[in-house]
Amino acid sequence: MIDTDKYEGHTEGPWDIIECSTTGKIWITDGEEDTAWTSVAEVDNHKNMNLIADSPLLLAEVKRLREELKQTRESLWWCYDNYRFDGHPMTDVDWNFIGNLLGADMESEEE
């Protein structure tokens, strides 16, 4: 899993791409071409350029999805607890299904 904490303090996005029409050099910048900007990186190919320029967006999406996954897991635990403590019998199929959804290895926990 990616440790997103190591990106704390990075130059905030959105980033822009500037290509010099004379030299062909490509820069990733922290502002648009017609504003004052600072170069974040100089790159030598367009595929890397696009990936680097989208880095702040990708990082934000990873953080959003992790939070959504955390909330989903908490909801599943809540549903599981309510089902289990409401007197419903739990079969091995139920346990394994819920365990798989929650990312737990239910078989190794039984041993």
PDB file of N, CA and C in Angstrom:
ATOM      1  N   MET A   1       0.843  -1.173   0.000  1.00  0.00           N
ATOM      2  CA  MET A   1       0.000   0.000   0.000  1.00  0.00           C
ATOM      3  C   MET A   1       0.893   1.243   0.000  1.00  0.00           C
ATOM      4  N   ILE A   2       0.445   2.279  -0.652  1.00  0.00           N
ATOM      5  CA  ILE A   2       1.200   3.526  -0.740  1.00  0.00           C
ATOM      6  C   ILE A   2       1.086   4.295   0.570  1.00  0.00           C
ATOM      7  N   ASP A   3       2.215   4.758   1.091  1.00  0.00           N
ATOM      8  CA  ASP A   3       2.227   5.588   2.286  1.00  0.00           C
ATOM      9  C   ASP A   3       2.033   7.039   1.851  1.00  0.00           C
ATOM     10  N   THR A   4       0.798   7.518   1.902  1.00  0.00           N
ATOM     11  CA  THR A   4       0.511   8.876   1.431  1.00  0.00           C
ATOM     12  C   THR A   4       1.048   9.953   2.370  1.00  0.00           C
ATOM     13  N   ASP A   5       1.433   9.581   3.590  1.00  0.00           N
ATOM     14  CA  ASP A   5       1.988  10.566   4.522  1.00  0.00           C
ATOM     15  C   ASP A   5       3.303  11.155   4.000  1.00  0.00           C
ATOM     16  N   LYS A   6       4.027  10.394   3.199  1.00  0.00           N
ATOM     17  CA  LYS A   6       5.310  10.905   2.697  1.00  0.00           C
ATOM     18  C   LYS A   6       5.138  12.045   1.700  1.00  0.00           C
ATOM     19  N   TYR A   7       3.904  12.307   1.264  1.00  0.00           N
ATOM     20  CA  TYR A   7       3.650  13.398   0.327  1.00  0.00           C
ATOM     21  C   TYR A   7       3.203  14.676   1.029  1.00  0.00           C
ATOM     22  N   GLU A   8       3.034  14.624   2.348  1.00  0.00           N
ATOM     23  CA  GLU A   8       2.612  15.815   3.086  1.00  0.00           C
ATOM     24  C   GLU A   8       3.613  16.939   2.838  1.00  0.00           C
ATOM     25  N   GLY A   9       3.085  18.129   2.574  1.00  0.00           N
ATOM     26  CA  GLY A   9       3.941  19.283   2.323  1.00  0.00           C
ATOM     27  C   GLY A   9       4.307  19.477   0.863  1.00  0.00           C
ATOM     28  N   HIS A  10       3.769  18.623  -0.023  1.00  0.00           N
ATOM     29  CA  HIS A  10       4.079  18.779  -1.447  1.00  0.00           C
ATOM     30  C   HIS A  10       3.457  20.071  -1.969  1.00  0.00           C
ATOM     31  N   THR A  11       3.932  20.539  -3.114  1.00  0.00           N
ATOM     32  CA  THR A  11       3.363  21.731  -3.742  1.00  0.00           C
ATOM     33  C   THR A  11       1.921  21.434  -4.107  1.00  0.00           C
ATOM     34  N   GLU A  12       1.015  22.253  -3.600  1.00  0.00           N
ATOM     35  CA  GLU A  12      -0.413  22.033  -3.849  1.00  0.00           C
ATOM     36  C   GLU A  12      -0.733  22.178  -5.328  1.00  0.00           C
ATOM     37  N   GLY A  13      -1.685  21.397  -5.795  1.00  0.00           N
ATOM     38  CA  GLY A  13      -2.152  21.484  -7.176  1.00  0.00           C
ATOM     39  C   GLY A  13      -3.263  22.504  -7.274  1.00  0.00           C
ATOM     40  N   PRO A  14      -3.857  22.678  -8.405  1.00  0.00           N
ATOM     41  CA  PRO A  14      -3.527  21.934  -9.621  1.00  0.00           C
ATOM     42  C   PRO A  14      -2.225  22.432 -10.229  1.00  0.00           C
ATOM     43  N   TRP A  15      -1.561  21.533 -10.929  1.00  0.00           N
ATOM     44  CA  TRP A  15      -0.340  21.869 -11.636  1.00  0.00           C
ATOM     45  C   TRP A  15      -0.666  22.050 -13.111  1.00  0.00           C
ATOM     46  N   ASP A  16       0.184  22.764 -13.791  1.00  0.00           N
ATOM     47  CA  ASP A  16      -0.022  23.018 -15.213  1.00  0.00           C
ATOM     48  C   ASP A  16       1.205  22.549 -15.988  1.00  0.00           C
ATOM     49  N   ILE A  17       1.047  22.431 -17.291  1.00  0.00           N
ATOM     50  CA  ILE A  17       2.129  21.984 -18.175  1.00  0.00           C
ATOM     51  C   ILE A  17       2.493  23.144 -19.100  1.00  0.00           C
ATOM     52  N   ILE A  18       3.764  23.440 -19.151  1.00  0.00           N
ATOM     53  CA  ILE A  18       4.236  24.492 -20.048  1.00  0.00           C
ATOM     54  C   ILE A  18       5.319  23.899 -20.939  1.00  0.00           C
ATOM     55  N   GLU A  19       5.164  24.088 -22.238  1.00  0.00           N
ATOM     56  CA  GLU A  19       6.161  23.605 -23.201  1.00  0.00           C
ATOM     57  C   GLU A  19       6.700  24.799 -23.957  1.00  0.00           C
ATOM     58  N   CYS A  20       8.017  24.951 -23.947  1.00  0.00           N
ATOM     59  CA  CYS A  20       8.665  26.057 -24.642  1.00  0.00           C
ATOM     60  C   CYS A  20       8.597  25.815 -26.148  1.00  0.00           C
ATOM     61  N   SER A  21       8.034  26.768 -26.873  1.00  0.00           N
ATOM     62  CA  SER A  21       7.903  26.598 -28.326  1.00  0.00           C
ATOM     63  C   SER A  21       9.245  26.687 -29.040  1.00  0.00           C
ATOM     64  N   THR A  22      10.248  27.277 -28.405  1.00  0.00           N
ATOM     65  CA  THR A  22      11.568  27.403 -29.021  1.00  0.00           C
ATOM     66  C   THR A  22      12.443  26.182 -28.761  1.00  0.00           C
ATOM     67  N   THR A  23      12.546  25.789 -27.480  1.00  0.00           N
ATOM     68  CA  THR A  23      13.455  24.698 -27.115  1.00  0.00           C
ATOM     69  C   THR A  23      12.766  23.348 -27.016  1.00  0.00           C
ATOM     70  N   GLY A  24      11.452  23.353 -26.852  1.00  0.00           N
ATOM     71  CA  GLY A  24      10.722  22.097 -26.679  1.00  0.00           C
ATOM     72  C   GLY A  24      10.767  21.564 -25.261  1.00  0.00           C
ATOM     73  N   LYS A  25      11.446  22.284 -24.351  1.00  0.00           N
ATOM     74  CA  LYS A  25      11.489  21.834 -22.958  1.00  0.00           C
ATOM     75  C   LYS A  25      10.086  21.884 -22.359  1.00  0.00           C
ATOM     76  N   ILE A  26       9.834  20.946 -21.470  1.00  0.00           N
ATOM     77  CA  ILE A  26       8.522  20.829 -20.840  1.00  0.00           C
ATOM     78  C   ILE A  26       8.700  20.975 -19.331  1.00  0.00           C
ATOM     79  N   TRP A  27       7.878  21.823 -18.733  1.00  0.00           N
ATOM     80  CA  TRP A  27       7.897  22.002 -17.293  1.00  0.00           C
ATOM     81  C   TRP A  27       6.526  21.715 -16.708  1.00  0.00           C
ATOM     82  N   ILE A  28       6.541  21.173 -15.518  1.00  0.00           N
ATOM     83  CA  ILE A  28       5.333  21.070 -14.707  1.00  0.00           C
ATOM     84  C   ILE A  28       5.426  22.248 -13.748  1.00  0.00           C
ATOM     85  N   THR A  29       4.376  23.052 -13.682  1.00  0.00           N
ATOM     86  CA  THR A  29       4.427  24.262 -12.871  1.00  0.00           C
ATOM     87  C   THR A  29       3.267  24.297 -11.881  1.00  0.00           C
ATOM     88  N   ASP A  30       3.423  25.165 -10.895  1.00  0.00           N
ATOM     89  CA  ASP A  30       2.363  25.313  -9.899  1.00  0.00           C
ATOM     90  C   ASP A  30       1.424  26.464 -10.237  1.00  0.00           C
ATOM     91  N   GLY A  31       1.396  26.880 -11.467  1.00  0.00           N
ATOM     92  CA  GLY A  31       0.496  27.941 -11.900  1.00  0.00           C
ATOM     93  C   GLY A  31       0.373  27.934 -13.409  1.00  0.00           C
ATOM     94  N   GLU A  32      -0.571  28.700 -13.910  1.00  0.00           N
ATOM     95  CA  GLU A  32      -0.769  28.759 -15.348  1.00  0.00           C
ATOM     96  C   GLU A  32       0.328  29.581 -16.009  1.00  0.00           C
ATOM     97  N   GLU A  33       0.478  29.390 -17.304  1.00  0.00           N
ATOM     98  CA  GLU A  33       1.563  30.021 -18.049  1.00  0.00           C
ATOM     99  C   GLU A  33       1.519  31.543 -17.976  1.00  0.00           C
ATOM    100  N   ASP A  34       0.343  32.128 -17.926  1.00  0.00           N
ATOM    101  CA  ASP A  34       0.252  33.583 -17.935  1.00  0.00           C
ATOM    102  C   ASP A  34       0.272  34.190 -16.529  1.00  0.00           C
ATOM    103  N   THR A  35       0.625  33.391 -15.523  1.00  0.00           N
ATOM    104  CA  THR A  35       0.759  33.892 -14.159  1.00  0.00           C
ATOM    105  C   THR A  35       2.179  33.636 -13.691  1.00  0.00           C
ATOM    106  N   ALA A  36       2.514  34.202 -12.548  1.00  0.00           N
ATOM    107  CA  ALA A  36       3.822  33.897 -11.963  1.00  0.00           C
ATOM    108  C   ALA A  36       3.789  32.451 -11.496  1.00  0.00           C
ATOM    109  N   TRP A  37       4.780  31.661 -11.871  1.00  0.00           N
ATOM    110  CA  TRP A  37       4.781  30.260 -11.502  1.00  0.00           C
ATOM    111  C   TRP A  37       6.175  29.804 -11.112  1.00  0.00           C
ATOM    112  N   THR A  38       6.208  28.688 -10.433  1.00  0.00           N
ATOM    113  CA  THR A  38       7.454  28.035 -10.052  1.00  0.00           C
ATOM    114  C   THR A  38       7.477  26.666 -10.695  1.00  0.00           C
ATOM    115  N   SER A  39       8.625  26.286 -11.230  1.00  0.00           N
ATOM    116  CA  SER A  39       8.743  24.972 -11.846  1.00  0.00           C
ATOM    117  C   SER A  39       8.720  23.896 -10.766  1.00  0.00           C
ATOM    118  N   VAL A  40       7.837  22.927 -10.931  1.00  0.00           N
ATOM    119  CA  VAL A  40       7.772  21.787 -10.020  1.00  0.00           C
ATOM    120  C   VAL A  40       8.706  20.696 -10.530  1.00  0.00           C
ATOM    121  N   ALA A  41       8.778  20.551 -11.859  1.00  0.00           N
ATOM    122  CA  ALA A  41       9.650  19.534 -12.463  1.00  0.00           C
ATOM    123  C   ALA A  41       9.859  19.865 -13.931  1.00  0.00           C
ATOM    124  N   GLU A  42      10.991  19.427 -14.454  1.00  0.00           N
ATOM    125  CA  GLU A  42      11.230  19.475 -15.893  1.00  0.00           C
ATOM    126  C   GLU A  42      11.216  18.033 -16.365  1.00  0.00           C
ATOM    127  N   VAL A  43      10.458  17.751 -17.410  1.00  0.00           N
ATOM    128  CA  VAL A  43      10.315  16.377 -17.878  1.00  0.00           C
ATOM    129  C   VAL A  43      10.703  16.281 -19.341  1.00  0.00           C
ATOM    130  N   ASP A  44      10.970  15.048 -19.766  1.00  0.00           N
ATOM    131  CA  ASP A  44      11.443  14.870 -21.135  1.00  0.00           C
ATOM    132  C   ASP A  44      10.498  14.063 -22.011  1.00  0.00           C
ATOM    133  N   ASN A  45       9.344  13.667 -21.480  1.00  0.00           N
ATOM    134  CA  ASN A  45       8.397  12.990 -22.363  1.00  0.00           C
ATOM    135  C   ASN A  45       6.968  13.271 -21.926  1.00  0.00           C
ATOM    136  N   HIS A  46       6.073  13.275 -22.885  1.00  0.00           N
ATOM    137  CA  HIS A  46       4.702  13.706 -22.637  1.00  0.00           C
ATOM    138  C   HIS A  46       3.925  12.770 -21.716  1.00  0.00           C
ATOM    139  N   LYS A  47       4.206  11.473 -21.762  1.00  0.00           N
ATOM    140  CA  LYS A  47       3.480  10.554 -20.881  1.00  0.00           C
ATOM    141  C   LYS A  47       3.851  10.816 -19.423  1.00  0.00           C
ATOM    142  N   ASN A  48       5.134  10.993 -19.150  1.00  0.00           N
ATOM    143  CA  ASN A  48       5.560  11.326 -17.784  1.00  0.00           C
ATOM    144  C   ASN A  48       5.001  12.681 -17.369  1.00  0.00           C
ATOM    145  N   MET A  49       4.985  13.605 -18.306  1.00  0.00           N
ATOM    146  CA  MET A  49       4.493  14.946 -18.036  1.00  0.00           C
ATOM    147  C   MET A  49       3.041  14.898 -17.549  1.00  0.00           C
ATOM    148  N   ASN A  50       2.205  14.149 -18.254  1.00  0.00           N
ATOM    149  CA  ASN A  50       0.796  14.061 -17.874  1.00  0.00           C
ATOM    150  C   ASN A  50       0.617  13.402 -16.517  1.00  0.00           C
ATOM    151  N   LEU A  51       1.378  12.347 -16.258  1.00  0.00           N
ATOM    152  CA  LEU A  51       1.283  11.656 -14.973  1.00  0.00           C
ATOM    153  C   LEU A  51       1.726  12.568 -13.834  1.00  0.00           C
ATOM    154  N   ILE A  52       2.834  13.245 -14.020  1.00  0.00           N
ATOM    155  CA  ILE A  52       3.334  14.139 -12.971  1.00  0.00           C
ATOM    156  C   ILE A  52       2.357  15.285 -12.737  1.00  0.00           C
ATOM    157  N   ALA A  53       1.841  15.862 -13.807  1.00  0.00           N
ATOM    158  CA  ALA A  53       0.920  16.990 -13.661  1.00  0.00           C
ATOM    159  C   ALA A  53      -0.354  16.584 -12.918  1.00  0.00           C
ATOM    160  N   ASP A  54      -0.782  15.343 -13.069  1.00  0.00           N
ATOM    161  CA  ASP A  54      -1.995  14.867 -12.395  1.00  0.00           C
ATOM    162  C   ASP A  54      -1.734  14.320 -10.989  1.00  0.00           C
ATOM    163  N   SER A  55      -0.501  14.320 -10.539  1.00  0.00           N
ATOM    164  CA  SER A  55      -0.165  13.756  -9.229  1.00  0.00           C
ATOM    165  C   SER A  55      -1.008  14.295  -8.088  1.00  0.00           C
ATOM    166  N   PRO A  56      -1.218  15.599  -7.972  1.00  0.00           N
ATOM    167  CA  PRO A  56      -2.065  16.067  -6.862  1.00  0.00           C
ATOM    168  C   PRO A  56      -3.489  15.522  -6.935  1.00  0.00           C
ATOM    169  N   LEU A  57      -4.018  15.382  -8.147  1.00  0.00           N
ATOM    170  CA  LEU A  57      -5.371  14.833  -8.311  1.00  0.00           C
ATOM    171  C   LEU A  57      -5.402  13.356  -7.934  1.00  0.00           C
ATOM    172  N   LEU A  58      -4.383  12.615  -8.348  1.00  0.00           N
ATOM    173  CA  LEU A  58      -4.318  11.185  -8.031  1.00  0.00           C
ATOM    174  C   LEU A  58      -4.184  10.967  -6.530  1.00  0.00           C
ATOM    175  N   LEU A  59      -3.355  11.773  -5.879  1.00  0.00           N
ATOM    176  CA  LEU A  59      -3.199  11.660  -4.433  1.00  0.00           C
ATOM    177  C   LEU A  59      -4.516  11.958  -3.718  1.00  0.00           C
ATOM    178  N   ALA A  60      -5.211  12.990  -4.142  1.00  0.00           N
ATOM    179  CA  ALA A  60      -6.500  13.324  -3.532  1.00  0.00           C
ATOM    180  C   ALA A  60      -7.498  12.182  -3.722  1.00  0.00           C
ATOM    181  N   GLU A  61      -7.478  11.545  -4.884  1.00  0.00           N
ATOM    182  CA  GLU A  61      -8.405  10.438  -5.146  1.00  0.00           C
ATOM    183  C   GLU A  61      -8.068   9.226  -4.274  1.00  0.00           C
ATOM    184  N   VAL A  62      -6.787   8.928  -4.091  1.00  0.00           N
ATOM    185  CA  VAL A  62      -6.395   7.818  -3.215  1.00  0.00           C
ATOM    186  C   VAL A  62      -6.898   8.079  -1.801  1.00  0.00           C
ATOM    187  N   LYS A  63      -6.714   9.293  -1.309  1.00  0.00           N
ATOM    188  CA  LYS A  63      -7.169   9.620   0.048  1.00  0.00           C
ATOM    189  C   LYS A  63      -8.682   9.523   0.158  1.00  0.00           C
ATOM    190  N   ARG A  64      -9.409   9.992  -0.861  1.00  0.00           N
ATOM    191  CA  ARG A  64     -10.872   9.928  -0.850  1.00  0.00           C
ATOM    192  C   ARG A  64     -11.354   8.480  -0.835  1.00  0.00           C
ATOM    193  N   LEU A  65     -10.735   7.647  -1.679  1.00  0.00           N
ATOM    194  CA  LEU A  65     -11.144   6.243  -1.748  1.00  0.00           C
ATOM    195  C   LEU A  65     -10.822   5.493  -0.461  1.00  0.00           C
ATOM    196  N   ARG A  66      -9.704   5.808   0.163  1.00  0.00           N
ATOM    197  CA  ARG A  66      -9.372   5.168   1.438  1.00  0.00           C
ATOM    198  C   ARG A  66     -10.391   5.525   2.516  1.00  0.00           C
ATOM    199  N   GLU A  67     -10.806   6.777   2.535  1.00  0.00           N
ATOM    200  CA  GLU A  67     -11.815   7.189   3.518  1.00  0.00           C
ATOM    201  C   GLU A  67     -13.140   6.502   3.231  1.00  0.00           C
ATOM    202  N   GLU A  68     -13.499   6.390   1.960  1.00  0.00           N
ATOM    203  CA  GLU A  68     -14.741   5.708   1.593  1.00  0.00           C
ATOM    204  C   GLU A  68     -14.680   4.229   1.981  1.00  0.00           C
ATOM    205  N   LEU A  69     -13.540   3.596   1.771  1.00  0.00           N
ATOM    206  CA  LEU A  69     -13.372   2.192   2.153  1.00  0.00           C
ATOM    207  C   LEU A  69     -13.478   2.031   3.667  1.00  0.00           C
ATOM    208  N   LYS A  70     -12.890   2.948   4.399  1.00  0.00           N
ATOM    209  CA  LYS A  70     -12.963   2.898   5.869  1.00  0.00           C
ATOM    210  C   LYS A  70     -14.417   2.994   6.329  1.00  0.00           C
ATOM    211  N   GLN A  71     -15.172   3.926   5.747  1.00  0.00           N
ATOM    212  CA  GLN A  71     -16.570   4.086   6.120  1.00  0.00           C
ATOM    213  C   GLN A  71     -17.392   2.855   5.732  1.00  0.00           C
ATOM    214  N   THR A  72     -17.082   2.260   4.593  1.00  0.00           N
ATOM    215  CA  THR A  72     -17.791   1.056   4.152  1.00  0.00           C
ATOM    216  C   THR A  72     -17.537  -0.092   5.114  1.00  0.00           C
ATOM    217  N   ARG A  73     -16.284  -0.253   5.517  1.00  0.00           N
ATOM    218  CA  ARG A  73     -15.954  -1.315   6.478  1.00  0.00           C
ATOM    219  C   ARG A  73     -16.669  -1.100   7.808  1.00  0.00           C
ATOM    220  N   GLU A  74     -16.701   0.153   8.263  1.00  0.00           N
ATOM    221  CA  GLU A  74     -17.405   0.446   9.527  1.00  0.00           C
ATOM    222  C   GLU A  74     -18.887   0.123   9.398  1.00  0.00           C
ATOM    223  N   SER A  75     -19.475   0.424   8.257  1.00  0.00           N
ATOM    224  CA  SER A  75     -20.894   0.107   8.026  1.00  0.00           C
ATOM    225  C   SER A  75     -21.118  -1.397   8.010  1.00  0.00           C
ATOM    226  N   LEU A  76     -20.206  -2.127   7.377  1.00  0.00           N
ATOM    227  CA  LEU A  76     -20.330  -3.587   7.342  1.00  0.00           C
ATOM    228  C   LEU A  76     -20.230  -4.179   8.738  1.00  0.00           C
ATOM    229  N   TRP A  77     -19.303  -3.679   9.569  1.00  0.00           N
ATOM    230  CA  TRP A  77     -19.192  -4.169  10.939  1.00  0.00           C
ATOM    231  C   TRP A  77     -20.484  -3.909  11.698  1.00  0.00           C
ATOM    232  N   TRP A  78     -21.070  -2.718  11.492  1.00  0.00           N
ATOM    233  CA  TRP A  78     -22.323  -2.383  12.155  1.00  0.00           C
ATOM    234  C   TRP A  78     -23.422  -3.352  11.743  1.00  0.00           C
ATOM    235  N   CYS A  79     -23.534  -3.604  10.428  1.00  0.00           N
ATOM    236  CA  CYS A  79     -24.554  -4.548   9.929  1.00  0.00           C
ATOM    237  C   CYS A  79     -24.313  -5.945  10.485  1.00  0.00           C
ATOM    238  N   TYR A  80     -23.057  -6.348  10.497  1.00  0.00           N
ATOM    239  CA  TYR A  80     -22.684  -7.662  11.014  1.00  0.00           C
ATOM    240  C   TYR A  80     -23.083  -7.799  12.484  1.00  0.00           C
ATOM    241  N   ASP A  81     -22.735  -6.797  13.293  1.00  0.00           N
ATOM    242  CA  ASP A  81     -23.060  -6.853  14.721  1.00  0.00           C
ATOM    243  C   ASP A  81     -24.566  -6.880  14.944  1.00  0.00           C
ATOM    244  N   ASN A  82     -25.306  -6.051  14.224  1.00  0.00           N
ATOM    245  CA  ASN A  82     -26.757  -6.045  14.384  1.00  0.00           C
ATOM    246  C   ASN A  82     -27.374  -7.384  13.988  1.00  0.00           C
ATOM    247  N   TYR A  83     -26.882  -7.971  12.921  1.00  0.00           N
ATOM    248  CA  TYR A  83     -27.406  -9.258  12.452  1.00  0.00           C
ATOM    249  C   TYR A  83     -27.092 -10.357  13.463  1.00  0.00           C
ATOM    250  N   ARG A  84     -25.859 -10.369  13.919  1.00  0.00           N
ATOM    251  CA  ARG A  84     -25.398 -11.418  14.835  1.00  0.00           C
ATOM    252  C   ARG A  84     -26.106 -11.328  16.184  1.00  0.00           C
ATOM    253  N   PHE A  85     -26.247 -10.114  16.709  1.00  0.00           N
ATOM    254  CA  PHE A  85     -26.833  -9.957  18.039  1.00  0.00           C
ATOM    255  C   PHE A  85     -28.353  -9.856  18.021  1.00  0.00           C
ATOM    256  N   ASP A  86     -28.945  -9.935  16.830  1.00  0.00           N
ATOM    257  CA  ASP A  86     -30.396  -9.885  16.719  1.00  0.00           C
ATOM    258  C   ASP A  86     -30.987 -11.294  16.721  1.00  0.00           C
ATOM    259  N   GLY A  87     -30.145 -12.287  17.026  1.00  0.00           N
ATOM    260  CA  GLY A  87     -30.636 -13.646  17.150  1.00  0.00           C
ATOM    261  C   GLY A  87     -30.643 -14.453  15.864  1.00  0.00           C
ATOM    262  N   HIS A  88     -30.095 -13.921  14.794  1.00  0.00           N
ATOM    263  CA  HIS A  88     -30.031 -14.685  13.554  1.00  0.00           C
ATOM    264  C   HIS A  88     -28.904 -15.715  13.642  1.00  0.00           C
ATOM    265  N   PRO A  89     -29.185 -16.940  13.265  1.00  0.00           N
ATOM    266  CA  PRO A  89     -28.120 -17.951  13.281  1.00  0.00           C
ATOM    267  C   PRO A  89     -27.105 -17.653  12.183  1.00  0.00           C
ATOM    268  N   MET A  90     -25.832 -17.781  12.506  1.00  0.00           N
ATOM    269  CA  MET A  90     -24.762 -17.522  11.544  1.00  0.00           C
ATOM    270  C   MET A  90     -24.195 -18.863  11.066  1.00  0.00           C
ATOM    271  N   THR A  91     -24.219 -19.070   9.771  1.00  0.00           N
ATOM    272  CA  THR A  91     -23.625 -20.274   9.198  1.00  0.00           C
ATOM    273  C   THR A  91     -22.183 -19.978   8.813  1.00  0.00           C
ATOM    274  N   ASP A  92     -21.434 -21.028   8.509  1.00  0.00           N
ATOM    275  CA  ASP A  92     -20.058 -20.843   8.043  1.00  0.00           C
ATOM    276  C   ASP A  92     -20.019 -19.999   6.776  1.00  0.00           C
ATOM    277  N   VAL A  93     -21.003 -20.168   5.910  1.00  0.00           N
ATOM    278  CA  VAL A  93     -21.071 -19.372   4.679  1.00  0.00           C
ATOM    279  C   VAL A  93     -21.227 -17.895   5.028  1.00  0.00           C
ATOM    280  N   ASP A  94     -22.112 -17.601   6.006  1.00  0.00           N
ATOM    281  CA  ASP A  94     -22.307 -16.209   6.445  1.00  0.00           C
ATOM    282  C   ASP A  94     -21.010 -15.623   6.987  1.00  0.00           C
ATOM    283  N   TRP A  95     -20.349 -16.379   7.867  1.00  0.00           N
ATOM    284  CA  TRP A  95     -19.106 -15.904   8.478  1.00  0.00           C
ATOM    285  C   TRP A  95     -18.050 -15.621   7.419  1.00  0.00           C
ATOM    286  N   ASN A  96     -17.882 -16.562   6.498  1.00  0.00           N
ATOM    287  CA  ASN A  96     -16.864 -16.391   5.467  1.00  0.00           C
ATOM    288  C   ASN A  96     -17.185 -15.229   4.541  1.00  0.00           C
ATOM    289  N   PHE A  97     -18.455 -15.064   4.197  1.00  0.00           N
ATOM    290  CA  PHE A  97     -18.857 -13.963   3.327  1.00  0.00           C
ATOM    291  C   PHE A  97     -18.565 -12.615   3.994  1.00  0.00           C
ATOM    292  N   ILE A  98     -19.000 -12.479   5.233  1.00  0.00           N
ATOM    293  CA  ILE A  98     -18.777 -11.234   5.965  1.00  0.00           C
ATOM    294  C   ILE A  98     -17.285 -11.005   6.185  1.00  0.00           C
ATOM    295  N   GLY A  99     -16.581 -12.044   6.536  1.00  0.00           N
ATOM    296  CA  GLY A  99     -15.138 -11.916   6.740  1.00  0.00           C
ATOM    297  C   GLY A  99     -14.420 -11.465   5.486  1.00  0.00           C
ATOM    298  N   ASN A 100     -14.798 -12.034   4.351  1.00  0.00           N
ATOM    299  CA  ASN A 100     -14.181 -11.611   3.093  1.00  0.00           C
ATOM    300  C   ASN A 100     -14.478 -10.155   2.780  1.00  0.00           C
ATOM    301  N   LEU A 101     -15.701  -9.713   3.035  1.00  0.00           N
ATOM    302  CA  LEU A 101     -16.053  -8.308   2.804  1.00  0.00           C
ATOM    303  C   LEU A 101     -15.238  -7.374   3.685  1.00  0.00           C
ATOM    304  N   LEU A 102     -14.978  -7.815   4.896  1.00  0.00           N
ATOM    305  CA  LEU A 102     -14.246  -6.980   5.854  1.00  0.00           C
ATOM    306  C   LEU A 102     -12.745  -7.164   5.750  1.00  0.00           C
ATOM    307  N   GLY A 103     -12.295  -8.039   4.882  1.00  0.00           N
ATOM    308  CA  GLY A 103     -10.861  -8.246   4.713  1.00  0.00           C
ATOM    309  C   GLY A 103     -10.245  -9.140   5.772  1.00  0.00           C
ATOM    310  N   ALA A 104     -11.067  -9.895   6.482  1.00  0.00           N
ATOM    311  CA  ALA A 104     -10.556 -10.787   7.529  1.00  0.00           C
ATOM    312  C   ALA A 104     -10.473 -12.203   6.987  1.00  0.00           C
ATOM    313  N   ASP A 105      -9.527 -12.952   7.492  1.00  0.00           N
ATOM    314  CA  ASP A 105      -9.397 -14.369   7.152  1.00  0.00           C
ATOM    315  C   ASP A 105     -10.064 -15.145   8.274  1.00  0.00           C
ATOM    316  N   MET A 106     -11.356 -15.422   8.100  1.00  0.00           N
ATOM    317  CA  MET A 106     -12.156 -16.024   9.158  1.00  0.00           C
ATOM    318  C   MET A 106     -11.692 -17.439   9.502  1.00  0.00           C
ATOM    319  N   GLU A 107     -11.179 -18.182   8.545  1.00  0.00           N
ATOM    320  CA  GLU A 107     -10.755 -19.561   8.811  1.00  0.00           C
ATOM    321  C   GLU A 107      -9.559 -19.580   9.759  1.00  0.00           C
ATOM    322  N   SER A 108      -8.593 -18.663   9.570  1.00  0.00           N
ATOM    323  CA  SER A 108      -7.427 -18.671  10.441  1.00  0.00           C
ATOM    324  C   SER A 108      -7.776 -18.158  11.842  1.00  0.00           C
ATOM    325  N   GLU A 109      -8.839 -17.345  11.975  1.00  0.00           N
ATOM    326  CA  GLU A 109      -9.255 -16.858  13.277  1.00  0.00           C
ATOM    327  C   GLU A 109      -9.905 -17.950  14.104  1.00  0.00           C
ATOM    328  N   GLU A 110     -10.492 -18.964  13.450  1.00  0.00           N
ATOM    329  CA  GLU A 110     -11.158 -20.032  14.172  1.00  0.00           C
ATOM    330  C   GLU A 110     -10.159 -21.004  14.806  1.00  0.00           C
ATOM    331  N   GLU A 111      -8.959 -21.060  14.269  1.00  0.00           N
ATOM    332  CA  GLU A 111      -7.960 -22.032  14.757  1.00  0.00           C
ATOM    333  C   GLU A 111      -7.358 -21.623  16.068  1.00  0.00           C
TER     334      GLU A 111
END
